[in-house]
mmCIF file of C-alpha atoms in Angstrom:
data_model
loop_
_atom_site.group_PDB
_atom_site.id
_atom_site.type_symbol
_atom_site.label_atom_id
_atom_site.label_comp_id
_atom_site.label_asym_id
_atom_site.label_seq_id
_atom_site.Cartn_x
_atom_site.Cartn_y
_atom_site.Cartn_z
ATOM 1 C CA MET A 6 98.255 74.944 109.352
ATOM 2 C CA LEU A 7 98.193 78.704 109.355
ATOM 3 C CA ASP A 8 95.093 80.638 110.250
ATOM 4 C CA ARG A 9 94.328 82.629 107.096
ATOM 5 C CA GLU A 10 93.269 85.865 108.786
ATOM 6 C CA ALA A 11 96.298 85.728 111.094
ATOM 7 C CA SER A 12 98.485 85.396 108.005
ATOM 8 C CA ARG A 13 96.872 88.467 106.492
ATOM 9 C CA MET A 14 97.549 90.469 109.618
ATOM 10 C CA LEU A 15 101.178 89.373 109.694
ATOM 11 C CA VAL A 16 101.555 90.525 106.097
ATOM 12 C CA LEU A 17 100.281 93.941 107.017
ATOM 13 C CA ARG A 18 103.165 94.211 109.490
ATOM 14 C CA ALA A 19 105.790 92.815 107.145
ATOM 15 C CA CYS A 20 107.394 96.067 106.014
ATOM 16 C CA ARG A 21 110.053 97.601 108.203
ATOM 17 C CA GLY A 22 109.160 100.968 109.675
ATOM 18 C CA GLY A 23 105.489 99.981 109.925
ATOM 19 C CA ILE A 24 104.530 101.040 106.391
ATOM 20 C CA LEU A 25 101.845 98.370 106.194
ATOM 21 C CA ALA A 26 101.031 98.007 109.872
ATOM 22 C CA ALA A 27 98.499 100.814 109.759
ATOM 23 C CA LEU A 28 96.214 98.663 107.625
ATOM 24 C CA ALA A 29 95.004 96.583 110.544
ATOM 25 C CA TRP A 30 92.608 98.632 112.640
ATOM 26 C CA GLY A 31 92.421 102.153 113.980
ATOM 27 C CA VAL A 32 90.820 103.346 117.201
ATOM 28 C CA CYS A 33 89.841 106.916 117.837
ATOM 29 C CA ALA A 34 87.890 108.536 120.638
ATOM 30 C CA SER A 35 86.682 112.083 120.975
ATOM 31 C CA SER A 36 84.199 114.263 122.820
ATOM 32 C CA GLU A 37 82.601 117.572 122.059
ATOM 33 C CA ARG A 38 84.468 119.170 124.944
ATOM 34 C CA ALA A 39 87.821 117.839 123.816
ATOM 35 C CA ALA A 40 87.111 118.899 120.270
ATOM 36 C CA ALA A 41 86.228 122.388 121.412
ATOM 37 C CA GLN A 42 89.467 122.738 123.377
ATOM 38 C CA ALA A 43 91.726 121.157 120.772
ATOM 39 C CA PRO A 44 93.504 123.330 118.222
ATOM 40 C CA PRO A 45 92.325 123.002 114.623
ATOM 41 C CA PRO A 46 93.950 120.008 112.900
ATOM 42 C CA ALA A 47 96.870 120.741 110.635
ATOM 43 C CA ALA A 48 96.219 120.391 106.938
ATOM 44 C CA LYS A 49 97.255 116.976 105.649
ATOM 45 C CA ALA A 50 99.984 116.820 103.083
ATOM 46 C CA PRO A 51 98.838 115.507 99.699
ATOM 47 C CA SER A 52 99.402 111.806 99.176
ATOM 48 C CA PRO A 53 102.664 110.990 97.383
ATOM 49 C CA TRP A 54 100.910 108.025 95.794
ATOM 50 C CA LYS A 55 98.551 107.870 92.846
ATOM 51 C CA VAL A 56 94.913 108.297 93.837
ATOM 52 C CA VAL A 57 92.069 107.451 91.445
ATOM 53 C CA ARG A 58 88.982 109.431 92.377
ATOM 54 C CA PRO A 59 86.271 109.451 89.675
ATOM 55 C CA ALA A 60 82.983 111.206 90.280
ATOM 56 C CA GLU A 61 80.220 109.000 91.619
ATOM 57 C CA PRO A 62 77.877 108.239 88.683
ATOM 58 C CA ARG A 63 74.374 109.536 89.094
ATOM 59 C CA ASN A 64 71.859 106.811 90.064
ATOM 60 C CA GLY A 65 74.637 104.228 90.314
ATOM 61 C CA LYS A 66 73.970 103.504 93.985
ATOM 62 C CA VAL A 67 70.388 102.555 93.136
ATOM 63 C CA GLU A 68 70.574 101.095 89.633
ATOM 64 C CA VAL A 69 73.727 98.991 89.897
ATOM 65 C CA PRO A 70 72.442 96.869 92.823
ATOM 66 C CA LYS A 71 69.263 96.286 90.794
ATOM 67 C CA MET A 72 71.339 95.025 87.864
ATOM 68 C CA LEU A 73 73.385 92.786 90.129
ATOM 69 C CA ARG A 74 70.354 91.294 91.849
ATOM 70 C CA SER A 75 68.581 90.565 88.563
ATOM 71 C CA GLY A 76 71.710 89.697 86.617
ATOM 72 C CA GLU A 77 70.481 91.774 83.690
ATOM 73 C CA VAL A 78 72.872 94.405 82.317
ATOM 74 C CA THR A 79 70.440 97.184 81.433
ATOM 75 C CA ASP A 80 73.132 99.892 81.315
ATOM 76 C CA ALA A 81 76.649 98.545 80.773
ATOM 77 C CA LYS A 82 78.279 101.971 81.010
ATOM 78 C CA LEU A 83 76.624 102.771 84.333
ATOM 79 C CA LEU A 84 77.560 99.345 85.703
ATOM 80 C CA GLU A 85 81.208 99.803 84.739
ATOM 81 C CA ASP A 86 81.420 103.469 85.735
ATOM 82 C CA TYR A 87 79.925 102.810 89.160
ATOM 83 C CA GLY A 88 82.062 99.714 89.570
ATOM 84 C CA THR A 89 85.151 101.822 88.828
ATOM 85 C CA TYR A 90 84.045 104.439 91.353
ATOM 86 C CA MET A 91 83.500 101.714 93.939
ATOM 87 C CA ILE A 92 86.801 99.848 93.494
ATOM 88 C CA SER A 93 88.811 103.076 93.057
ATOM 89 C CA GLN A 94 88.319 103.684 96.780
ATOM 90 C CA LEU A 95 91.104 101.147 97.208
ATOM 91 C CA THR A 96 93.499 104.005 96.354
ATOM 92 C CA TRP A 97 91.928 106.656 98.589
ATOM 93 C CA PRO A 98 94.071 107.639 101.602
ATOM 94 C CA GLU A 99 90.989 107.828 103.844
ATOM 95 C CA THR A 100 90.166 104.171 103.123
ATOM 96 C CA GLU A 101 93.506 103.012 104.539
ATOM 97 C CA SER A 102 92.143 103.203 108.089
ATOM 98 C CA ASP A 103 90.078 100.049 107.509
ATOM 99 C CA PHE A 104 90.909 98.087 104.370
ATOM 100 C CA PHE A 105 89.462 94.948 105.969
ATOM 101 C CA LYS A 106 86.048 96.613 106.044
ATOM 102 C CA PHE A 107 86.494 97.775 102.438
ATOM 103 C CA ARG A 108 87.337 94.266 101.195
ATOM 104 C CA ASN A 109 84.318 92.847 103.009
ATOM 105 C CA TYR A 110 82.166 95.503 101.353
ATOM 106 C CA ILE A 111 83.376 94.403 97.908
ATOM 107 C CA LYS A 112 82.642 90.773 98.800
ATOM 108 C CA SER A 113 79.137 91.659 99.987
ATOM 109 C CA VAL A 114 78.392 93.509 96.736
ATOM 110 C CA LEU A 115 79.497 90.554 94.627
ATOM 111 C CA LYS A 116 77.613 88.007 96.737
ATOM 112 C CA ILE A 117 74.266 89.598 95.884
ATOM 113 C CA GLY A 118 75.072 89.505 92.177
ATOM 114 C CA LYS A 119 73.896 87.186 89.469
ATOM 115 C CA ASP A 120 75.523 86.648 86.116
ATOM 116 C CA PRO A 121 76.016 88.136 83.595
ATOM 117 C CA ALA A 122 76.004 91.467 85.517
ATOM 118 C CA ARG A 123 78.199 90.157 88.344
ATOM 119 C CA GLU A 124 80.658 88.518 85.962
ATOM 120 C CA ARG A 125 80.909 91.681 83.860
ATOM 121 C CA LEU A 126 81.622 93.771 86.949
ATOM 122 C CA ILE A 127 84.361 91.380 88.050
ATOM 123 C CA LYS A 128 86.042 90.764 84.714
ATOM 124 C CA GLN A 129 85.660 94.161 83.090
ATOM 125 C CA VAL A 130 86.209 96.384 86.138
ATOM 126 C CA ILE A 131 87.376 94.888 89.422
ATOM 127 C CA LEU A 132 90.022 92.434 88.215
ATOM 128 C CA PRO A 133 91.663 94.824 85.675
ATOM 129 C CA PHE A 134 91.668 97.726 88.144
ATOM 130 C CA CYS A 135 93.105 95.684 91.006
ATOM 131 C CA THR A 136 95.718 94.191 88.684
ATOM 132 C CA ARG A 137 96.927 97.673 87.713
ATOM 133 C CA VAL A 138 97.119 98.709 91.355
ATOM 134 C CA ALA A 139 98.833 95.501 92.473
ATOM 135 C CA LYS A 140 101.550 95.830 89.832
ATOM 136 C CA GLY A 141 101.824 99.636 89.832
ATOM 137 C CA PRO A 142 104.710 101.201 91.783
ATOM 138 C CA GLU A 143 102.899 104.527 91.630
ATOM 139 C CA TYR A 144 100.264 103.237 94.077
ATOM 140 C CA SER A 145 100.746 103.044 97.846
ATOM 141 C CA PRO A 146 102.069 99.804 99.378
ATOM 142 C CA GLN A 147 98.843 99.523 101.359
ATOM 143 C CA ALA A 148 96.702 99.777 98.226
ATOM 144 C CA ARG A 149 98.862 97.266 96.355
ATOM 145 C CA VAL A 150 98.742 94.618 99.090
ATOM 146 C CA ASN A 151 94.995 94.989 99.502
ATOM 147 C CA ALA A 152 94.460 94.871 95.740
ATOM 148 C CA VAL A 153 96.108 91.431 95.735
ATOM 149 C CA LEU A 154 93.889 90.318 98.613
ATOM 150 C CA VAL A 155 90.835 91.382 96.587
ATOM 151 C CA ILE A 156 92.132 89.534 93.505
ATOM 152 C CA GLY A 157 92.773 86.357 95.484
ATOM 153 C CA ASP A 158 89.247 86.447 96.903
ATOM 154 C CA LEU A 159 87.367 86.810 93.598
ATOM 155 C CA ASN A 160 85.043 83.942 92.756
ATOM 156 C CA GLN A 161 83.632 82.456 89.582
ATOM 157 C CA VAL A 162 80.863 80.931 91.720
ATOM 158 C CA GLU A 163 79.814 82.797 94.846
ATOM 159 C CA PRO A 164 78.847 80.909 98.013
ATOM 160 C CA VAL A 165 75.102 80.822 98.629
ATOM 161 C CA PRO A 166 73.099 78.886 101.243
ATOM 162 C CA ASN A 167 72.216 75.401 99.961
ATOM 163 C CA GLY A 168 73.898 76.231 96.658
ATOM 164 C CA PRO A 169 76.935 74.828 94.876
ATOM 165 C CA PRO A 170 80.336 75.328 96.527
ATOM 166 C CA GLN A 171 82.213 78.505 95.750
ATOM 167 C CA VAL A 172 84.801 78.387 92.993
ATOM 168 C CA SER A 173 87.665 80.870 92.643
ATOM 169 C CA LEU A 174 87.984 83.002 89.519
ATOM 170 C CA ALA A 175 90.455 81.293 87.197
ATOM 171 C CA ASP A 176 91.081 84.586 85.366
ATOM 172 C CA ALA A 177 92.689 85.942 88.546
ATOM 173 C CA ARG A 178 95.314 83.204 88.724
ATOM 174 C CA PRO A 179 97.889 84.619 86.248
ATOM 175 C CA VAL A 180 98.462 87.784 88.283
ATOM 176 C CA LEU A 181 98.752 85.778 91.522
ATOM 177 C CA LEU A 182 101.362 83.542 89.905
ATOM 178 C CA GLU A 183 103.245 86.536 88.540
ATOM 179 C CA LEU A 184 103.502 88.106 91.988
ATOM 180 C CA VAL A 185 104.555 84.843 93.664
ATOM 181 C CA ASP A 186 107.485 84.366 91.264
ATOM 182 C CA PRO A 187 110.644 83.921 93.416
ATOM 183 C CA GLN A 188 112.639 85.699 90.699
ATOM 184 C CA LYS A 189 110.800 88.918 91.517
ATOM 185 C CA PRO A 190 112.718 91.374 93.753
ATOM 186 C CA VAL A 191 113.186 90.460 97.404
ATOM 187 C CA ASP A 192 112.336 93.319 99.730
ATOM 188 C CA ASP A 193 109.642 94.128 102.262
ATOM 189 C CA LEU A 194 107.003 95.226 99.764
ATOM 190 C CA HIS A 195 107.575 92.469 97.207
ATOM 191 C CA ASP A 196 107.600 89.852 99.964
ATOM 192 C CA ALA A 197 104.289 91.230 101.252
ATOM 193 C CA LEU A 198 102.836 91.031 97.729
ATOM 194 C CA ARG A 199 104.333 87.553 97.282
ATOM 195 C CA THR A 200 102.790 86.360 100.537
ATOM 196 C CA VAL A 201 99.259 87.634 99.944
ATOM 197 C CA ALA A 202 99.432 86.163 96.423
ATOM 198 C CA MET A 203 100.191 82.783 98.028
ATOM 199 C CA ILE A 204 97.166 83.274 100.277
ATOM 200 C CA GLY A 205 95.166 83.874 97.082
ATOM 201 C CA LEU A 206 96.485 80.617 95.605
ATOM 202 C CA MET A 207 95.372 78.811 98.764
ATOM 203 C CA ASN A 208 91.882 80.189 98.159
ATOM 204 C CA HIS A 209 91.993 78.736 94.648
ATOM 205 C CA LEU A 210 93.114 75.354 95.944
ATOM 206 C CA GLU A 211 90.330 75.138 98.509
ATOM 207 C CA ARG A 212 87.683 76.590 96.179
ATOM 208 C CA GLY A 213 87.585 74.205 93.258
ATOM 209 C CA GLY A 214 91.310 73.539 92.862
ATOM 210 C CA ILE A 215 93.577 74.393 89.933
ATOM 211 C CA ALA A 216 92.644 72.368 86.855
ATOM 212 C CA ASP A 217 95.083 73.991 84.424
ATOM 213 C CA ASP A 218 98.142 71.698 84.347
ATOM 214 C CA ARG A 219 100.476 74.458 83.156
ATOM 215 C CA GLN A 220 99.460 76.796 85.973
ATOM 216 C CA LYS A 221 99.627 73.973 88.490
ATOM 217 C CA LYS A 222 103.185 73.131 87.426
ATOM 218 C CA GLN A 223 104.187 76.791 87.444
ATOM 219 C CA ALA A 224 102.858 77.247 90.976
ATOM 220 C CA LEU A 225 104.561 74.068 92.176
ATOM 221 C CA ASP A 226 107.887 75.094 90.593
ATOM 222 C CA TYR A 227 107.701 78.445 92.382
ATOM 223 C CA MET A 228 106.900 76.837 95.724
ATOM 224 C CA GLN A 229 109.739 74.330 95.360
ATOM 225 C CA ALA A 230 112.186 77.105 94.508
ATOM 226 C CA ILE A 231 111.189 78.932 97.689
ATOM 227 C CA LEU A 232 111.418 75.775 99.775
ATOM 228 C CA LYS A 233 114.878 74.869 98.437
ATOM 229 C CA ALA A 234 116.359 78.184 99.583
ATOM 230 C CA GLU A 235 117.824 77.201 102.948
ATOM 231 C CA GLN A 236 119.199 80.659 103.647
ATOM 232 C CA PRO A 237 117.150 83.846 103.228
ATOM 233 C CA PRO A 238 118.060 85.821 100.099
ATOM 234 C CA ALA A 239 119.527 89.289 100.471
ATOM 235 C CA GLY A 240 116.830 91.696 101.597
ATOM 236 C CA ARG A 241 114.845 89.172 103.679
ATOM 237 C CA THR A 242 115.227 88.373 107.368
ATOM 238 C CA GLU A 243 115.473 84.798 108.589
ATOM 239 C CA ALA A 244 112.156 85.043 110.453
ATOM 240 C CA VAL A 245 110.308 86.269 107.363
ATOM 241 C CA HIS A 246 112.015 83.606 105.235
ATOM 242 C CA LYS A 247 110.794 80.849 107.562
ATOM 243 C CA TRP A 248 107.288 82.250 107.429
ATOM 244 C CA ILE A 249 107.282 82.462 103.613
ATOM 245 C CA LYS A 250 108.593 78.892 103.403
ATOM 246 C CA ARG A 251 105.797 77.791 105.726
ATOM 247 C CA LEU A 252 103.229 79.308 103.380
ATOM 248 C CA ALA A 253 104.981 77.810 100.344
ATOM 249 C CA ASN A 254 104.873 74.389 101.968
ATOM 250 C CA GLU A 255 101.122 74.694 102.521
ATOM 251 C CA VAL A 256 100.550 75.736 98.899
ATOM 252 C CA ALA A 257 102.768 72.898 97.638
ATOM 253 C CA SER A 258 100.867 70.427 99.819
ATOM 254 C CA GLY A 259 97.579 71.593 98.321
ATOM 255 C CA LEU A 260 98.962 71.325 94.796
ATOM 256 C CA ASN A 261 99.999 67.742 95.544
ATOM 257 C CA GLY A 262 96.538 66.803 96.737
ATOM 258 C CA GLY A 263 96.916 67.626 100.425
ATOM 259 C CA ARG A 264 94.430 69.516 102.512
ATOM 260 C CA VAL A 265 94.607 73.320 102.494
ATOM 261 C CA ALA A 266 93.656 75.184 105.660
ATOM 262 C CA THR A 267 90.289 76.878 105.277
ATOM 263 C CA GLY A 268 90.480 80.597 105.924
ATOM 264 C CA ARG A 269 86.790 81.224 106.540
#
């Protein structure tokens, strides 16, 4: 079985030229003396990718957590506007230095939430926004891959101590299935998206399973198509093909009632 976090890190290195490798971690060290002696940093070129940067809504940082903790939607517009501001950081170039931390932040916000406020934030803001980013060629590869990781981690029931087991968000499944489709283009970026979508499907299998027979069959058909391809298709190396087939085998096993490796 694959370790889930190791799989994520491999995905972030999947694109040739290191396009996605920078998502892992960054280390920087400085001192006042070094800073004083160093020349002023050159101005950064504007991002070639689409960046969504709405203004932070006034009082959102205070009022939205209150709504989430109580579950009561006292100001739907503020909840959605602040939620959009929060999730839009997925597209900010400065967030790319630590997307892992950003995804954990989103998870921590949702874990404190109670319905209907939490469910509204997920279904009206986070899922639609991440879906647009995941499928949008105008967004950076880093943002798109991490948007899929967010989608695959969304829950209908959040894990709480001594509470019911977590259950993945069924509404997120269609976009995961769309991105897994073996008929989609084969290249570094699409294979990265395909792979993290499979990781999302594994989350669904281990968090409540997939009850919808049509979706279950669709997922199994996709996995079988991947597994039947003995040779890598044009645009994919043999090593990456073996890795994708390994993931597909794990998903197919889970769909057929086998155990899925737990990622956390």
